[in-house]
PDB file of C-alpha atoms in Angstrom:
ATOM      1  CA  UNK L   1      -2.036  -8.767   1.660  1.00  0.00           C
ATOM      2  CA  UNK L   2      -0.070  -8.708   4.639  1.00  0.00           C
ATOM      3  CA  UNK L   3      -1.688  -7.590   7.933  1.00  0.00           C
ATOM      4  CA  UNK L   4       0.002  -5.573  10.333  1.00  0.00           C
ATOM      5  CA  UNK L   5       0.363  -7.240  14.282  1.00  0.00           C
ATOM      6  CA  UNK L   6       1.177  -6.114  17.810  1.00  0.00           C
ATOM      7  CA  UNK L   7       4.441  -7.652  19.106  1.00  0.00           C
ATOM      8  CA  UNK L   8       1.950 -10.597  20.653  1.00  0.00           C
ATOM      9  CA  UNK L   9       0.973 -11.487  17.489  1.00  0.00           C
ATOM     10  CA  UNK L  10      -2.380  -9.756  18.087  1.00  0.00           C
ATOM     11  CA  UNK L  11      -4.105  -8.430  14.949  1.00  0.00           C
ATOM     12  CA  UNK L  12      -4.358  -4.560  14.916  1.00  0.00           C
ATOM     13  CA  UNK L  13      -5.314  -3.739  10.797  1.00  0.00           C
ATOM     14  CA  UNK L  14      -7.460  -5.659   9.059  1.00  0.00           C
ATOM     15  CA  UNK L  15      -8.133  -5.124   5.533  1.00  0.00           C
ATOM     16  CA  UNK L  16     -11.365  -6.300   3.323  1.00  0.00           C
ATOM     17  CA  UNK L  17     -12.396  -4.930  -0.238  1.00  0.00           C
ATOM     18  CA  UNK L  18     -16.174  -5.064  -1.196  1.00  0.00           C
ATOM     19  CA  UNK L  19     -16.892  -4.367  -4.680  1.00  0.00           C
ATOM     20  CA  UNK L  20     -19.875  -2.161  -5.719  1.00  0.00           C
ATOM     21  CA  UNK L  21     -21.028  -2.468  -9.348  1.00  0.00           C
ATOM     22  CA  UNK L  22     -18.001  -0.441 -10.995  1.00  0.00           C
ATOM     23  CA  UNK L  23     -16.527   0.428  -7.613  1.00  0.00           C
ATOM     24  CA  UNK L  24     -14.970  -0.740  -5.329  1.00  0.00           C
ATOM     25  CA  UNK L  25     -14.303  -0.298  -1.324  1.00  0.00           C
ATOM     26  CA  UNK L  26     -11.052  -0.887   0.605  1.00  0.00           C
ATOM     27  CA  UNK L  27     -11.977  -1.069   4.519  1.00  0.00           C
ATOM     28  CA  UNK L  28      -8.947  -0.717   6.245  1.00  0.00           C
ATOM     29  CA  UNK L  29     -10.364  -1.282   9.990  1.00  0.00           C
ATOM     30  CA  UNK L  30      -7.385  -0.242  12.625  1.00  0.00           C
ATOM     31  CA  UNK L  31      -8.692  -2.370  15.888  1.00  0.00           C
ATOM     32  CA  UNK L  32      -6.723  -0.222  18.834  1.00  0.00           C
ATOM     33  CA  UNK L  33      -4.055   2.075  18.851  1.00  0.00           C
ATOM     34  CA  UNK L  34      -1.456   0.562  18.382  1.00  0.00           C
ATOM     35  CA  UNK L  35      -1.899   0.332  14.426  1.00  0.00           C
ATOM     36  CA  UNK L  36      -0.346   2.661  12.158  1.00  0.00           C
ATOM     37  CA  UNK L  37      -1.619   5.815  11.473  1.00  0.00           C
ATOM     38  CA  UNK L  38      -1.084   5.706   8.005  1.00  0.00           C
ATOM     39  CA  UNK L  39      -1.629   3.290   5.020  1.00  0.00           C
ATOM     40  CA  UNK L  40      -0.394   3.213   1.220  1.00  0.00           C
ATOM     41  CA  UNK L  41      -2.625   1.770  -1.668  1.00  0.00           C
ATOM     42  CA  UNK L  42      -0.982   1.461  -4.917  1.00  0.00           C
ATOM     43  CA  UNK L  43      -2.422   0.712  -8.647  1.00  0.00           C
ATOM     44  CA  UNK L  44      -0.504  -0.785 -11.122  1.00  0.00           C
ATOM     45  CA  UNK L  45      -0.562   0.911 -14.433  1.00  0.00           C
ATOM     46  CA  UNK L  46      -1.965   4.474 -13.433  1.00  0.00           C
ATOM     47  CA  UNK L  47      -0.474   7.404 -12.582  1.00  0.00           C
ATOM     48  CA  UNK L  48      -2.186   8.720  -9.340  1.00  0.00           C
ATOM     49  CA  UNK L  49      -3.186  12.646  -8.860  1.00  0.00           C
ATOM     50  CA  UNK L  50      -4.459  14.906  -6.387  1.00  0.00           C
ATOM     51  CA  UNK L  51      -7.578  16.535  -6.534  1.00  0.00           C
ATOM     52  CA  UNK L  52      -7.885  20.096  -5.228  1.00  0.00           C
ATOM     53  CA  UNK L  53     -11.363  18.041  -3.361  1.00  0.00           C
ATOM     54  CA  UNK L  54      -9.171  15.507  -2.255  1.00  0.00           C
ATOM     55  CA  UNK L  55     -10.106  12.908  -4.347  1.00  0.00           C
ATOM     56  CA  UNK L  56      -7.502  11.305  -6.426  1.00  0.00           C
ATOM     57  CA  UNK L  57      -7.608  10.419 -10.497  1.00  0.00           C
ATOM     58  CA  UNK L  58      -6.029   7.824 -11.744  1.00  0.00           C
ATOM     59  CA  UNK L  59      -5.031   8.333 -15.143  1.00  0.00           C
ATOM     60  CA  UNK L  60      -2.930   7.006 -17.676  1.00  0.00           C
ATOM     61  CA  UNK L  61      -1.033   8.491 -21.378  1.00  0.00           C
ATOM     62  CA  UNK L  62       1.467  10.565 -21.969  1.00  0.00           C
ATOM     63  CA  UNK L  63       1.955  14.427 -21.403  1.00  0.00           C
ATOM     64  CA  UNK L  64      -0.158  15.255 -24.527  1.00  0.00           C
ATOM     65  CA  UNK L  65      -2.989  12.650 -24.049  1.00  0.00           C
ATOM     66  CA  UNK L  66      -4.663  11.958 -20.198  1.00  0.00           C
ATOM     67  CA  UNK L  67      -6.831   8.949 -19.902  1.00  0.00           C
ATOM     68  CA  UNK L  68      -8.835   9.293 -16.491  1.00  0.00           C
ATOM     69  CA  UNK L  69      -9.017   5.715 -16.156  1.00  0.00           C
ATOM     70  CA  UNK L  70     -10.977   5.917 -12.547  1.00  0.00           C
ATOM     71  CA  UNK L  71     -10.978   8.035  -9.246  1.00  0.00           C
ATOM     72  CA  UNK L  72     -10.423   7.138  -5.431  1.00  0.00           C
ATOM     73  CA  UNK L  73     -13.218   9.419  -3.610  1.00  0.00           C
ATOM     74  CA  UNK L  74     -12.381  11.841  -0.842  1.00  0.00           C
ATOM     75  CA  UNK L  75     -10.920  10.178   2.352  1.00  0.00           C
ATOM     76  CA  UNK L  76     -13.083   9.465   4.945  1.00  0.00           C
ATOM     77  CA  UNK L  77     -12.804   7.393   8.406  1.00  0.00           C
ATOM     78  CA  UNK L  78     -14.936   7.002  11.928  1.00  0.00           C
ATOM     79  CA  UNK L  79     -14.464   5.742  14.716  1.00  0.00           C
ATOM     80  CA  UNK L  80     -16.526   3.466  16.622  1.00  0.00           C
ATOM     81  CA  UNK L  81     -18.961   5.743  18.192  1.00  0.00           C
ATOM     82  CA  UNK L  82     -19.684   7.311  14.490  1.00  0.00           C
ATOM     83  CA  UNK L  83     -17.474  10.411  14.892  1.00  0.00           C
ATOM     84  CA  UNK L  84     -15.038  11.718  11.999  1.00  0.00           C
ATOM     85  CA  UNK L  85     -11.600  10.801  12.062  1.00  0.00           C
ATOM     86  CA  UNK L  86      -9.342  13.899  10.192  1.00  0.00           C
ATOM     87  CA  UNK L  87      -7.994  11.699   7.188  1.00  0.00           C
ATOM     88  CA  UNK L  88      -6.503  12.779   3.384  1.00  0.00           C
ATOM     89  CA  UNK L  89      -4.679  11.490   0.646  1.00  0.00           C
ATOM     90  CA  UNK L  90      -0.689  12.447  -0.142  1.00  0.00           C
ATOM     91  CA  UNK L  91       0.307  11.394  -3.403  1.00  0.00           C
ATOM     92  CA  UNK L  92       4.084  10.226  -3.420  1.00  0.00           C
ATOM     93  CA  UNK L  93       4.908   8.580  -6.984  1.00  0.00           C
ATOM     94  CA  UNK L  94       2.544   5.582  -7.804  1.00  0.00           C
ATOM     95  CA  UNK L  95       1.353   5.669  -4.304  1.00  0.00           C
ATOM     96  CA  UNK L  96      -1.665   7.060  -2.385  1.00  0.00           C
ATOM     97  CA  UNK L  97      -0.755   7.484   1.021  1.00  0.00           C
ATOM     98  CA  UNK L  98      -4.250   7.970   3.507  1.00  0.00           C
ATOM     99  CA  UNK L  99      -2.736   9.598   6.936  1.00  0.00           C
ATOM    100  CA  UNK L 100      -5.030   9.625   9.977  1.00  0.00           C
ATOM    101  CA  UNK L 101      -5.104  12.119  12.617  1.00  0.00           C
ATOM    102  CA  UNK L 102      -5.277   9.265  15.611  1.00  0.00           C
ATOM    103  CA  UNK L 103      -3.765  12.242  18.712  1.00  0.00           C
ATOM    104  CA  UNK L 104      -7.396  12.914  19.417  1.00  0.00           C
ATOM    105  CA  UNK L 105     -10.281  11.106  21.986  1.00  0.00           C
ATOM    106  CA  UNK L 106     -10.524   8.165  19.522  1.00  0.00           C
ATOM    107  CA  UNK L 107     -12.948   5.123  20.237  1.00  0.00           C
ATOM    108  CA  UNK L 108     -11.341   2.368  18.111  1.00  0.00           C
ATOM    109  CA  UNK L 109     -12.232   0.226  15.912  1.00  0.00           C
ATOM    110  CA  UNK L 110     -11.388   3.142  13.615  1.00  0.00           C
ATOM    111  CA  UNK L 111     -12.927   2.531  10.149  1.00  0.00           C
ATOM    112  CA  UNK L 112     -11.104   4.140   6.808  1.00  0.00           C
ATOM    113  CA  UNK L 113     -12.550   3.526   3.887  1.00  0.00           C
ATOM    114  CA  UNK L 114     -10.912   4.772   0.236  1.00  0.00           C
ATOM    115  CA  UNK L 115     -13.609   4.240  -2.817  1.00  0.00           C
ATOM    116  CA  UNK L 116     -12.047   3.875  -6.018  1.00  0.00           C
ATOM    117  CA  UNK L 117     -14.843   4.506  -8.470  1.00  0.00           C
ATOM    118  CA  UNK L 118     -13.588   2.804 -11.953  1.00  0.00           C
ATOM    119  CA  UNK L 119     -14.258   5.661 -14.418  1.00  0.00           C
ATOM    120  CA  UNK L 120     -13.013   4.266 -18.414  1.00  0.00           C
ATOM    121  CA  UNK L 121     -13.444   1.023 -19.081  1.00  0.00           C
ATOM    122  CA  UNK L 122     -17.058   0.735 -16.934  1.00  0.00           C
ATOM    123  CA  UNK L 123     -19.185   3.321 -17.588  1.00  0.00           C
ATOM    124  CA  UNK L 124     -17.543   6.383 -19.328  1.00  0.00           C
ATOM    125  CA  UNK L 125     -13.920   7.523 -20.418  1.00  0.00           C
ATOM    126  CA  UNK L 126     -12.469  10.901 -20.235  1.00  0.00           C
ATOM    127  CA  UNK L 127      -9.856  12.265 -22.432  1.00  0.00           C
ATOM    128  CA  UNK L 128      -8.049  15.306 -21.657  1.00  0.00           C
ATOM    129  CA  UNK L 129      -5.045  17.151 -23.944  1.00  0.00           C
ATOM    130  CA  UNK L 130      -2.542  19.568 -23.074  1.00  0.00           C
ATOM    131  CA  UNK L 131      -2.469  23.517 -24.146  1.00  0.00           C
ATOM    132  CA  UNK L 132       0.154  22.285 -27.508  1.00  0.00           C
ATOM    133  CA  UNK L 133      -1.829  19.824 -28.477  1.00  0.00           C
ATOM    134  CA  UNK L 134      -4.753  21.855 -28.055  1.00  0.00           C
ATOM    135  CA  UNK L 135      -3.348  24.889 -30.171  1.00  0.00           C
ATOM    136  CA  UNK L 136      -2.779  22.201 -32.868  1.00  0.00           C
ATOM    137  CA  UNK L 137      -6.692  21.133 -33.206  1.00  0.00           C
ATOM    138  CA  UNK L 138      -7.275  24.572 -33.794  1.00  0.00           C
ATOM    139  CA  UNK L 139      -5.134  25.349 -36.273  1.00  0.00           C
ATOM    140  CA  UNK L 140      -5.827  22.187 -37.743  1.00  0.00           C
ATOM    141  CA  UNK L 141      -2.277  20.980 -37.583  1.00  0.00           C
ATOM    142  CA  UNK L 142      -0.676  17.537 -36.864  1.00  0.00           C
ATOM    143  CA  UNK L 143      -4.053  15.854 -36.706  1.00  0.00           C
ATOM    144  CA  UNK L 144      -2.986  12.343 -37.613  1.00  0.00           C
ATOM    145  CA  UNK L 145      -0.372  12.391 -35.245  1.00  0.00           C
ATOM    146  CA  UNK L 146      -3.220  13.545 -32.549  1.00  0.00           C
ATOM    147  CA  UNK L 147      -5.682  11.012 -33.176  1.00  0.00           C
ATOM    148  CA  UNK L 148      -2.381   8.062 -33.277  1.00  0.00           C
ATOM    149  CA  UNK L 149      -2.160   9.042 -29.875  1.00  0.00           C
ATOM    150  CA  UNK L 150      -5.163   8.757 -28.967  1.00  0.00           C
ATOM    151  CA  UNK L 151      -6.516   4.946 -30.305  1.00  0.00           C
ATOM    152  CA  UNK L 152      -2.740   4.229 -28.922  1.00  0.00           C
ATOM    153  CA  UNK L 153      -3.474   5.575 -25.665  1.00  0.00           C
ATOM    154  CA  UNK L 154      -6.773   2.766 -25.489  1.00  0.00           C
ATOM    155  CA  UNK L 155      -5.297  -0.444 -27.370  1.00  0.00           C
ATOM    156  CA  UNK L 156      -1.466  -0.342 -27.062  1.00  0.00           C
ATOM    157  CA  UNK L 157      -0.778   0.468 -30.358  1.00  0.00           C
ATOM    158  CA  UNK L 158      -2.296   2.454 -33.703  1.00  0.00           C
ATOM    159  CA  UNK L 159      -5.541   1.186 -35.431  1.00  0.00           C
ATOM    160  CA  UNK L 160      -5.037   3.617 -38.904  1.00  0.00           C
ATOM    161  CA  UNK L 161      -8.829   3.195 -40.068  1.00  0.00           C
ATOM    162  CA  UNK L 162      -9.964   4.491 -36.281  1.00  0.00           C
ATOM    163  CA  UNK L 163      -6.765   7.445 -36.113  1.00  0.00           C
ATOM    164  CA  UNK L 164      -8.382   8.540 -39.765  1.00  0.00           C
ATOM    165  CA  UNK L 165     -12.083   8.770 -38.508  1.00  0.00           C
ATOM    166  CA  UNK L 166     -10.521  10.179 -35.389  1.00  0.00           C
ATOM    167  CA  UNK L 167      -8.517  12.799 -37.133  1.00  0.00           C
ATOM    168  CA  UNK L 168     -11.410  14.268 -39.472  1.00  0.00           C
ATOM    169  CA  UNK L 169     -13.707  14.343 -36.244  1.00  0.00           C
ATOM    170  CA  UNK L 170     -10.488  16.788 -35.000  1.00  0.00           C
ATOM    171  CA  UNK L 171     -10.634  18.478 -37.699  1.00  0.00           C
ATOM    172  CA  UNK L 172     -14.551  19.672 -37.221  1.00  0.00           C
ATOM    173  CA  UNK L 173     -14.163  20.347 -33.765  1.00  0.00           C
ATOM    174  CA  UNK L 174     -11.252  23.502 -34.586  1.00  0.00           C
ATOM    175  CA  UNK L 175     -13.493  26.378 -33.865  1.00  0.00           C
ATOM    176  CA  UNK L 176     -14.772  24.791 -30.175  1.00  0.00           C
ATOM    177  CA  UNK L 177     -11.344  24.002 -29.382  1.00  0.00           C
ATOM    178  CA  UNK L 178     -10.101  27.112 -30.396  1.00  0.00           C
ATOM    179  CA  UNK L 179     -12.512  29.180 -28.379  1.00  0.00           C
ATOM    180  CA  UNK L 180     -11.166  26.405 -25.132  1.00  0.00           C
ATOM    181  CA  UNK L 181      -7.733  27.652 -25.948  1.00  0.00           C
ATOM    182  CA  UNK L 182      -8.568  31.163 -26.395  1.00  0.00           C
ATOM    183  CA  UNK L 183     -10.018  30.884 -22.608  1.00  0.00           C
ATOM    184  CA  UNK L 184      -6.878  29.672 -21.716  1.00  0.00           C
ATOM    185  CA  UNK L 185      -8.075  26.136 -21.171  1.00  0.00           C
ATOM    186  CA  UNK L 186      -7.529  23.240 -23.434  1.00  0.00           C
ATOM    187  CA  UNK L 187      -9.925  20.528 -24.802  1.00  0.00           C
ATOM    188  CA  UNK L 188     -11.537  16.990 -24.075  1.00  0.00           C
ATOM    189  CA  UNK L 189     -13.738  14.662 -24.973  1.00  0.00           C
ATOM    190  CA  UNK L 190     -16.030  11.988 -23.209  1.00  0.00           C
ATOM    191  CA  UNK L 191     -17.843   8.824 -24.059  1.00  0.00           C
ATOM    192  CA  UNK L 192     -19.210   5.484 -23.312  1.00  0.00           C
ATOM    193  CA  UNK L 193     -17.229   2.628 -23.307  1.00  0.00           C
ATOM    194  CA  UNK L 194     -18.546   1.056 -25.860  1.00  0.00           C
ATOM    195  CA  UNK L 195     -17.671   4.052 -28.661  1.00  0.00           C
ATOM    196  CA  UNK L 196     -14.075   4.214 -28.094  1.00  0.00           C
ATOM    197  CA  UNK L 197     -13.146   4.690 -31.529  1.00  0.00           C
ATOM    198  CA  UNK L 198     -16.812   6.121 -32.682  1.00  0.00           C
ATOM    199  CA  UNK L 199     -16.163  10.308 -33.088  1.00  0.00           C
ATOM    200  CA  UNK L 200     -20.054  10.316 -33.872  1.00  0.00           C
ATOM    201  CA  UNK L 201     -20.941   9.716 -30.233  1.00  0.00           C
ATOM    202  CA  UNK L 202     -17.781  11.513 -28.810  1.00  0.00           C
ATOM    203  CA  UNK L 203     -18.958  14.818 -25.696  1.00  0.00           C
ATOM    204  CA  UNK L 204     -16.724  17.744 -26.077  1.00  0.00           C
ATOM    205  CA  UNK L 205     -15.508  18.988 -22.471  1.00  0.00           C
ATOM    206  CA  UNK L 206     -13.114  21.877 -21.576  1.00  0.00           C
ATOM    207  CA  UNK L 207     -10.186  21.271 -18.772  1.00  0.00           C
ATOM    208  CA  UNK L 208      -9.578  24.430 -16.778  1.00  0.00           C
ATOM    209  CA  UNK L 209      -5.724  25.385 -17.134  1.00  0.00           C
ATOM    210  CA  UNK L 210      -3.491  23.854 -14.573  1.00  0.00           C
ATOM    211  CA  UNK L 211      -5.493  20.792 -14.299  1.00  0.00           C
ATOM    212  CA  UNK L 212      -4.659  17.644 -15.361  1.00  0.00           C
ATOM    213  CA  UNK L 213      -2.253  17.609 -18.103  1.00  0.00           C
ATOM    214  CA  UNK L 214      -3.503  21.087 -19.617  1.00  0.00           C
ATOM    215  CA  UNK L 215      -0.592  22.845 -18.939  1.00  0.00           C
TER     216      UNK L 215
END
């Protein structure tokens, strides 16, 4: 990564990631002010969104089918003498863009630290699906197609024996998912890494319209 310098040459960003069982930390340390006051982190292969906390999921799929496939904590930064620098996230396309607020009485080395806490593929996975697709698992409709989606949405392509299992399972969860649509909300499911394609140990979960992809 390149590091940003002073006309002298003088280093004024440095940048160091420390990894934290199934997170990780990107300290971005700006040494005086003459650094930028903002900084862009991008993640190949996820589709970054903002949080109403100010955290941002990264998530992956297609309209129907959201993968949360981890989540960058809210902002935070301090200065040197331990005092709160005013920091968020913008989201602009695959980028998340931290600005800092540097106009105040700011002791530097300022300090900003984004967490990106790996969510599917480390400890649990989240699956979310929109109102349509919703609407269908309660009227029992297009199931196949549903679960196709899903095991393609993990592996790249479509496992049949796992879509079938996957389907049926659908097909026993129509009343929950109906009462989730009812509510105006639309359904999802959680599990453990290691039961991907096992229904048996699947969480049912309900995403609150205009979230996500339940729209």
């Amino acid at each position: 990564m390149a590091v940003p310098q002073s006309s002298d040459g003088e280093v004024i960003v440095d940048v160091a990631v420390q990894t934290d069982g199934g997170s990780a930390h990107i300290h971005t340390v700006l040494n005086d002010s003459s650094a930028p006051d903002e900084y862009a982190y991008t993640i190949p292969g996820v589709s970054p969104e903002l949080q109403q906390d100010g955290s941002v999921h990264l998530t992956a799929g297609s309209e129907e089918i959201s993968v949360v496939l981890g989540v960058i904590e809210q902002p935070w930064a301090y200065d040197a003498s331990g005092q709160p620098v005013p920091t968020r996230y913008v989201v602009e396309g695959d980028a998340v863009i931290q600005p800092l607020d540097l106009s105040g009485d700011i002791e530097f080395p300022v300090v900003a630290d984004p967490k990106v806490q790996a969510d599917c593929g480390i400890i649990t996975c989240t699956v979310r699906l929109n109102r349509a697709t919703t609407r269908n698992i309660r009227d029992g409709a297009a199931l196949s197609a549903i679960a196709a989606g899903v095991v393609s949405a993990f592996s790249g392509g479509v496992a049949a024996p796992a879509a079938a299992v996957i389907a049926a399972w659908l097909g026993v969860y129509g009343l929950i998912t109906g009462r989730y649509y009812e509510n105006g909300n639309c359904f999802g499911y959680k599990f453990l890494r290691e039961y991907a394609f096992s229904p048996g140990y699947w969480y049912p979960t309900q995403v609150k319209k205009n979230t996500y992809n339940c729209r």
